[in-house]
mmCIF file of C-alpha atoms in Angstrom:
data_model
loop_
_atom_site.group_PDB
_atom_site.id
_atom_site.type_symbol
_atom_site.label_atom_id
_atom_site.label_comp_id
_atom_site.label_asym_id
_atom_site.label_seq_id
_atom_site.Cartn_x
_atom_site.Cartn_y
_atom_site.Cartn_z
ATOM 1 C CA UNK A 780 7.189 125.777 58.623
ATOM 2 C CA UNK A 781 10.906 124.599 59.003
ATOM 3 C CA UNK A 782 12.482 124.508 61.998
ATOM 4 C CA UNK A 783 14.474 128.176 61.922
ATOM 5 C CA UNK A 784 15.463 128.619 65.363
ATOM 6 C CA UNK A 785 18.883 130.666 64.963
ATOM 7 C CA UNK A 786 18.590 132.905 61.864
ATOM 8 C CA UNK A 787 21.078 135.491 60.302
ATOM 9 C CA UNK A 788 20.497 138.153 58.190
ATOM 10 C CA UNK A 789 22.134 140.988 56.196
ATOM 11 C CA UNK A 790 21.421 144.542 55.272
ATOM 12 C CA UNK A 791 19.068 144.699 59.070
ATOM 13 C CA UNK A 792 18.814 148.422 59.748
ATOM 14 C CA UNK A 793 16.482 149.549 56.926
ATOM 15 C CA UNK A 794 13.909 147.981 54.120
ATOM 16 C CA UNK A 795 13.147 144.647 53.996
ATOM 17 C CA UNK A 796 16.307 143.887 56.385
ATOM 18 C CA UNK A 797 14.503 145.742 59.094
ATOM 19 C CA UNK A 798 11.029 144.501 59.323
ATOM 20 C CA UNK A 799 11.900 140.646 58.453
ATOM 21 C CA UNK A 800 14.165 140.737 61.518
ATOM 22 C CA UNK A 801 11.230 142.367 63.508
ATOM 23 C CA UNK A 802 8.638 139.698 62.381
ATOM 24 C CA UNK A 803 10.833 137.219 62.676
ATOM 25 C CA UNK A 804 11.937 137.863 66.236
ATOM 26 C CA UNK A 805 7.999 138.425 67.155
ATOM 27 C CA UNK A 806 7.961 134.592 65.839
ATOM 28 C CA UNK A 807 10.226 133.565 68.474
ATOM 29 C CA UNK A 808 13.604 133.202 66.153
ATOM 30 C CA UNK A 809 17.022 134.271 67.225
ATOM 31 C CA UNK A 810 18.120 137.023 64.977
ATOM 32 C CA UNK A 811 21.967 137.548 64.393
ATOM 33 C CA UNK A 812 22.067 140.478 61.764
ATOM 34 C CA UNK A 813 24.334 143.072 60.860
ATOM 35 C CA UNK A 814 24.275 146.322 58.527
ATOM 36 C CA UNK A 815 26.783 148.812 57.955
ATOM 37 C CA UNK A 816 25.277 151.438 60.001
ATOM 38 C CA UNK A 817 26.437 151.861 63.227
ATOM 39 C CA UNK A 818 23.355 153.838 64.650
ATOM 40 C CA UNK A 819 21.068 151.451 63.045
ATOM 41 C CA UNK A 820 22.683 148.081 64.487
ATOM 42 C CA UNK A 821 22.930 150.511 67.986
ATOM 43 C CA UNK A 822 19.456 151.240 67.255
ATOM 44 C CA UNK A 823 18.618 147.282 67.339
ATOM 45 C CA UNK A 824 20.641 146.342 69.971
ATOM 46 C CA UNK A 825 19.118 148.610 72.625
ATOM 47 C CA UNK A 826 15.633 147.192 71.099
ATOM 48 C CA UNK A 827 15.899 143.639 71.700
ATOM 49 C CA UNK A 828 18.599 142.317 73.604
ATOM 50 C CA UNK A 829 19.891 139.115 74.140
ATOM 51 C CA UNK A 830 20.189 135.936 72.409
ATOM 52 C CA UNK A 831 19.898 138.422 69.229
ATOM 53 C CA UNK A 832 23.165 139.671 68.743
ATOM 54 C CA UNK A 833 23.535 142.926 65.834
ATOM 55 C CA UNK A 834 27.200 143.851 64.571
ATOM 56 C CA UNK A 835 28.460 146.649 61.924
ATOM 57 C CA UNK A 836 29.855 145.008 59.137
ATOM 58 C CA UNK A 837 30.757 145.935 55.323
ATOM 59 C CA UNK A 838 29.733 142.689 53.205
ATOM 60 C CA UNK A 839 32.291 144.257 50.526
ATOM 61 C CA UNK A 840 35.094 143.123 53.191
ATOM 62 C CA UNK A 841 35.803 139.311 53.392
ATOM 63 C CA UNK A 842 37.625 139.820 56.925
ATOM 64 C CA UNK A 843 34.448 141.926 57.908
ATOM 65 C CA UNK A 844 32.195 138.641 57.326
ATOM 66 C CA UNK A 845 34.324 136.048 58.282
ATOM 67 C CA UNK A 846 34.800 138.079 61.919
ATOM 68 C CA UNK A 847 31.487 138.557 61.994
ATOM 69 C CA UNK A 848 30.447 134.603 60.996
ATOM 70 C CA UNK A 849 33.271 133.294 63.355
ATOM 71 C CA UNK A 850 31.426 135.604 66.430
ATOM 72 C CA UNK A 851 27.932 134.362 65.391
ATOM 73 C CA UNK A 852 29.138 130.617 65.601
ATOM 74 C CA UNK A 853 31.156 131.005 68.766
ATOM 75 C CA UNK A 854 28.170 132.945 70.446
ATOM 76 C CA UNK A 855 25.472 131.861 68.927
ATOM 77 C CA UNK A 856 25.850 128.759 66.972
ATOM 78 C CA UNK A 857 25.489 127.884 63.545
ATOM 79 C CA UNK A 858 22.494 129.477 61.900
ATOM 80 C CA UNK A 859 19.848 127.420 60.379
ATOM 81 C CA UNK A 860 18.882 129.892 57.798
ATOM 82 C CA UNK A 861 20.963 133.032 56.399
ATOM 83 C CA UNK A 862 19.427 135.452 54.519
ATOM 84 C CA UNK A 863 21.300 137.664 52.216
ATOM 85 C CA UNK A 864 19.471 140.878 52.291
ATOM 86 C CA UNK A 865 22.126 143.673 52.075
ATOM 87 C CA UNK A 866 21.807 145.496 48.560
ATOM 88 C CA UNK A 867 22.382 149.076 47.190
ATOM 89 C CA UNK A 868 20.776 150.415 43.969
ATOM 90 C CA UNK A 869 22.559 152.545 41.162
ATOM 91 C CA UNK A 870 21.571 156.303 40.014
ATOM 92 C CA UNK A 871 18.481 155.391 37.487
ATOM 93 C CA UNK A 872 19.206 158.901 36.551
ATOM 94 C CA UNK A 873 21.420 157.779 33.863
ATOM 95 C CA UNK A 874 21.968 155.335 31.008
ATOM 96 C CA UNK A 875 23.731 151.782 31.578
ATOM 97 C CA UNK A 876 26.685 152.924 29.237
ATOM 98 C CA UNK A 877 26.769 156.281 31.728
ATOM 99 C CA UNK A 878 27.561 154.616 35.021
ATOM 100 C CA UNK A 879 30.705 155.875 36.735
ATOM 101 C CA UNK A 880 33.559 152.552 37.059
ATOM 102 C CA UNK A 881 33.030 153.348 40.724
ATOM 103 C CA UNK A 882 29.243 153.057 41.099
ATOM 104 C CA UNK A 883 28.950 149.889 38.806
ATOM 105 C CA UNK A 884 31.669 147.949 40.667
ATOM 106 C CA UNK A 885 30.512 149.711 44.254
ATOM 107 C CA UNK A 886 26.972 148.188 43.300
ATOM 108 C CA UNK A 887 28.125 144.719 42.500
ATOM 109 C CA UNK A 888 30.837 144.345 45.330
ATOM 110 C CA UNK A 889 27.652 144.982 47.441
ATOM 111 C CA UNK A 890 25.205 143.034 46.182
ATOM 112 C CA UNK A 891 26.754 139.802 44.602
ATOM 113 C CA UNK A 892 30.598 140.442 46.116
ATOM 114 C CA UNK A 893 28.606 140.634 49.476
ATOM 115 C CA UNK A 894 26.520 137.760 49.114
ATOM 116 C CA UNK A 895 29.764 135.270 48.046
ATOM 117 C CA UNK A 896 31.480 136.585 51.112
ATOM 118 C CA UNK A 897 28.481 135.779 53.520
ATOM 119 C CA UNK A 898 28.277 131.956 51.907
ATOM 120 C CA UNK A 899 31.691 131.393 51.682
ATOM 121 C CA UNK A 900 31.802 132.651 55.672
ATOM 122 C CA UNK A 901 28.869 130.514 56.508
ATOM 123 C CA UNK A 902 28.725 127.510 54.447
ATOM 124 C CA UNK A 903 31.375 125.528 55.361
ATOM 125 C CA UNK A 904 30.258 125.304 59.244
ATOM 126 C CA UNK A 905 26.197 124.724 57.583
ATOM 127 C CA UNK A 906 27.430 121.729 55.097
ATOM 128 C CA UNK A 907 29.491 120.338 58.015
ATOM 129 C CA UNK A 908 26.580 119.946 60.126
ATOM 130 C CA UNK A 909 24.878 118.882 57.147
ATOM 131 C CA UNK A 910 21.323 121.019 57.390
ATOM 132 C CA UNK A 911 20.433 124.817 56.956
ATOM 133 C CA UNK A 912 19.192 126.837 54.303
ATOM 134 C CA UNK A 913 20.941 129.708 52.298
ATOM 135 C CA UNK A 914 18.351 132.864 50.733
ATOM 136 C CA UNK A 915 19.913 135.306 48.633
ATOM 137 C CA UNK A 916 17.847 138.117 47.747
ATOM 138 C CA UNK A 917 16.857 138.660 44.049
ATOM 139 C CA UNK A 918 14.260 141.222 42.171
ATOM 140 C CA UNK A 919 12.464 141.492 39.002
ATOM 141 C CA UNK A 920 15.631 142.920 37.877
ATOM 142 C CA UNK A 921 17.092 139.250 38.549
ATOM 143 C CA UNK A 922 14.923 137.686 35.743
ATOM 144 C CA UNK A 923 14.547 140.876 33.520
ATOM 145 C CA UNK A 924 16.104 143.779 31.849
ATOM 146 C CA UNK A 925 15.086 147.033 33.584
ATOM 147 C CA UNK A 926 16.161 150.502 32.363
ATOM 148 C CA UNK A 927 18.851 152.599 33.625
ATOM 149 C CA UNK A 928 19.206 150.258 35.922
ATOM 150 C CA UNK A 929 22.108 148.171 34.329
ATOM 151 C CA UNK A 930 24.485 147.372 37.330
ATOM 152 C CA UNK A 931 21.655 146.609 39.699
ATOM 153 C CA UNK A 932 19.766 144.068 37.142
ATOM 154 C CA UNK A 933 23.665 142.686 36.769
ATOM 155 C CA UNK A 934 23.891 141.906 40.272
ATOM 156 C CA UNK A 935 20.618 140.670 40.861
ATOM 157 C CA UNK A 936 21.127 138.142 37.319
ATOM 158 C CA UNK A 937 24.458 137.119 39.055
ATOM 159 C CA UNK A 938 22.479 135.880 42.348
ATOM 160 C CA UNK A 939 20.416 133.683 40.365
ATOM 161 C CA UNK A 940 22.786 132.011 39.148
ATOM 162 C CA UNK A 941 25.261 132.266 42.144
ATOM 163 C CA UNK A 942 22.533 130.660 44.003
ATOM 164 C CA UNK A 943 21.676 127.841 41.236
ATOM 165 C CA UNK A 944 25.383 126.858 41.185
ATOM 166 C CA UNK A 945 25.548 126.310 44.844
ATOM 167 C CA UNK A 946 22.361 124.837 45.025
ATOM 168 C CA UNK A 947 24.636 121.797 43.115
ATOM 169 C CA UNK A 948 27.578 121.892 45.432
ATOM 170 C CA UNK A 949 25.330 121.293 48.662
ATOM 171 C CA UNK A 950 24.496 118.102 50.563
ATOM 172 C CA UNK A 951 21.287 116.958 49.930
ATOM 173 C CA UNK A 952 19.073 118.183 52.871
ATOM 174 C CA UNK A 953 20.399 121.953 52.233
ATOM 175 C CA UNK A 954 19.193 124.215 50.176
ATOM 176 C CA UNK A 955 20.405 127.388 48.324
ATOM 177 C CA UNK A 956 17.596 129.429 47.199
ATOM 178 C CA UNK A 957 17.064 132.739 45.134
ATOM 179 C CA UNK A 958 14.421 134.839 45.856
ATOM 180 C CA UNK A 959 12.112 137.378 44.599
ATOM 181 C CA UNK A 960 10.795 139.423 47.323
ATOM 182 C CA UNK A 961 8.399 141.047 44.578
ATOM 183 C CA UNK A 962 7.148 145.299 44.230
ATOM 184 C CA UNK A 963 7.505 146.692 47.644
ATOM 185 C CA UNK A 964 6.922 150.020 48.803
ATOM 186 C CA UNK A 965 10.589 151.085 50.031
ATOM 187 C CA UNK A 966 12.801 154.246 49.993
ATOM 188 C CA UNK A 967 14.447 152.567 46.903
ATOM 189 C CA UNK A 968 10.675 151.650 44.679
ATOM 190 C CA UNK A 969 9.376 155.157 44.873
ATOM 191 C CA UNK A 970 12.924 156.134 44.385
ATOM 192 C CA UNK A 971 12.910 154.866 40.815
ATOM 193 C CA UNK A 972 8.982 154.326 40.501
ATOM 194 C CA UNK A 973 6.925 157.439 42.370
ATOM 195 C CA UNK A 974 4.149 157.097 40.673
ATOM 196 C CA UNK A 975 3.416 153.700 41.172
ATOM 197 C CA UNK A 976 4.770 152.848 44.504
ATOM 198 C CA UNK A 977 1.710 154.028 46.570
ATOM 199 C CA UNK A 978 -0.137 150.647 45.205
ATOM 200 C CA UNK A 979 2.498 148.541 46.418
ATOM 201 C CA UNK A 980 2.821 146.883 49.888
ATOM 202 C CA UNK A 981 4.321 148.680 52.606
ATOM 203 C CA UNK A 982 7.247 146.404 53.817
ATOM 204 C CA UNK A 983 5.592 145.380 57.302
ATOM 205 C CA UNK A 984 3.003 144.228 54.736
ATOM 206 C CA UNK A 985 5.021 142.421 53.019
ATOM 207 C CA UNK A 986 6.745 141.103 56.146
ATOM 208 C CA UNK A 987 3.589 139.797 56.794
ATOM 209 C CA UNK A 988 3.243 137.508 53.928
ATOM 210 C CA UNK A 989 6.657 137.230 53.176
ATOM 211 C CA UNK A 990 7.802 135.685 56.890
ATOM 212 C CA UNK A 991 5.758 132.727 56.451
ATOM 213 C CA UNK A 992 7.130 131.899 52.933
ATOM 214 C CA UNK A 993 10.391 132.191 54.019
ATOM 215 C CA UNK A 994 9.798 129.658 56.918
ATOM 216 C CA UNK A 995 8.049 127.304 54.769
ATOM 217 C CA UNK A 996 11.147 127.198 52.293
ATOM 218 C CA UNK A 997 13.261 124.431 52.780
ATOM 219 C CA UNK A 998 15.450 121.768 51.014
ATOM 220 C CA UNK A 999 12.979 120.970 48.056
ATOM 221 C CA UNK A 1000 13.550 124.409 47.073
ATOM 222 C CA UNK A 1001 17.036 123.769 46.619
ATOM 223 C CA UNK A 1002 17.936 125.953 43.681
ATOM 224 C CA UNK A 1003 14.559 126.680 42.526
ATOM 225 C CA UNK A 1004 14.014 130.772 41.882
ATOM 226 C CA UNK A 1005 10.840 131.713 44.098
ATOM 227 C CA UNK A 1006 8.887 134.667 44.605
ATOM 228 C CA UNK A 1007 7.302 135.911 47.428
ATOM 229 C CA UNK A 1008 3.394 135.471 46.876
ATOM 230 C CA UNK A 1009 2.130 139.187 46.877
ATOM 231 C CA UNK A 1010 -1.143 139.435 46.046
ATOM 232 C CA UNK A 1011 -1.638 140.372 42.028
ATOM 233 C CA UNK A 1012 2.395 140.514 41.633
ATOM 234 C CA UNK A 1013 2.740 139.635 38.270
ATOM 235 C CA UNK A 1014 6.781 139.187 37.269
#
């Protein structure tokens, strides 16, 4: 495993967000995460205190992150790994060509507009340095067409290759990696697929295999898609 002492990561009240920070502070890591709810990230901070610092912040606002990465780095330090986690799905009630101008561009300001504004707050201070490791969080829908699911597969396509084209712009040592966490068993799978949710991993499942792969990811992943090893995921 890479040496991931300081860690920050996105989207850390619910989901995935939520149970990677748990595993990963049971690991002995130093989790600086923030979410947009305030009773979640109040909800954190009276679990586990100090050096973990949680903050409520709106990825869609560029001041929002760059406070919130200029108060990790003066407190904290710069991280050695940031995970971008945060992410929103549309209605799959309705047809690509029927998505409301507000949810499509509410969905990608989240999930890609969010995940720009957390490297471009982050990066510089990494690159400086000259080691650490950027995660942005992908899906099946980042590597395939899913139905009435049109601005969520956008997004997710437009991390891949977000991710790819930093992965060229880095130092060698760093790494900027896209990532597949794979079929989970969240609020948002049975959500869009009830029936076949119940056979997937519960997230502190996946947490389970998912923590380790994410420590073990380093610099020869640098722009490589991955995919967290489920067992019997097939993409």
């Amino acid at each position: 495993m890479k040496s991931y002492d300081l860690i920050a990561i996105t989207g850390v009240t619910r989901g995935l967000g939520s149970v990677l920070t748990e595993w990963l502070i049971d690991q002995g890591k130093t989790i600086v995460g923030c979410a947009r709810s305030q009773t979640g990230i109040d909800e954190l901070g009276h679990r586990f205190g100090g050096p973990h610092s949680f903050q409520t912040v709106d990825v869609t606002s560029t001041e929002d992150v760059r406070n919130w990465a200029g108060a990790v780095i003066d407190s904290n330090g710069i991280p050695d790994l940031v995970i971008c986690n945060a992410s929103i799905c549309n209605d799959a009630s309705r047809k690509g060509w029927e998505t409301s101008d507000e949810e499509f561009d509410l969905v990608l300001a989240v999930n890609i507009g969010g995940t720009a504004n957390v490297c471009r707050a982050f990066l510089p201070s990494m690159v400086a340095r000259g080691t650490g490791t950027l995660i942005g969080l992908s899906s099946r829908a980042g590597r395939k067409g899913l139905g009435n699911l049109a601005p969520y597969c956008a997004g997710k396509w437009a991390i891949e290759g977000f991710m790819k084209s930093i992965a060229r712009d880095l130092p060698e040592g760093m790494a900027s990696i896209p990532m597949n966490p794979g079929d989970i068993n969240t609020d948002m799978f049975r959500s869009n697929w009830p029936d076949s949710a119940p056979n997937k991993p519960s997230p502190q499942e996946w947490a389970e295999i998912a923590g380790p792969f994410i420590l073990g990811l380093g610099s020869g992943d640098n722009g490589e898609s991955v995919t967290v090893p489920l067992p019997g995921y097939v993409l």
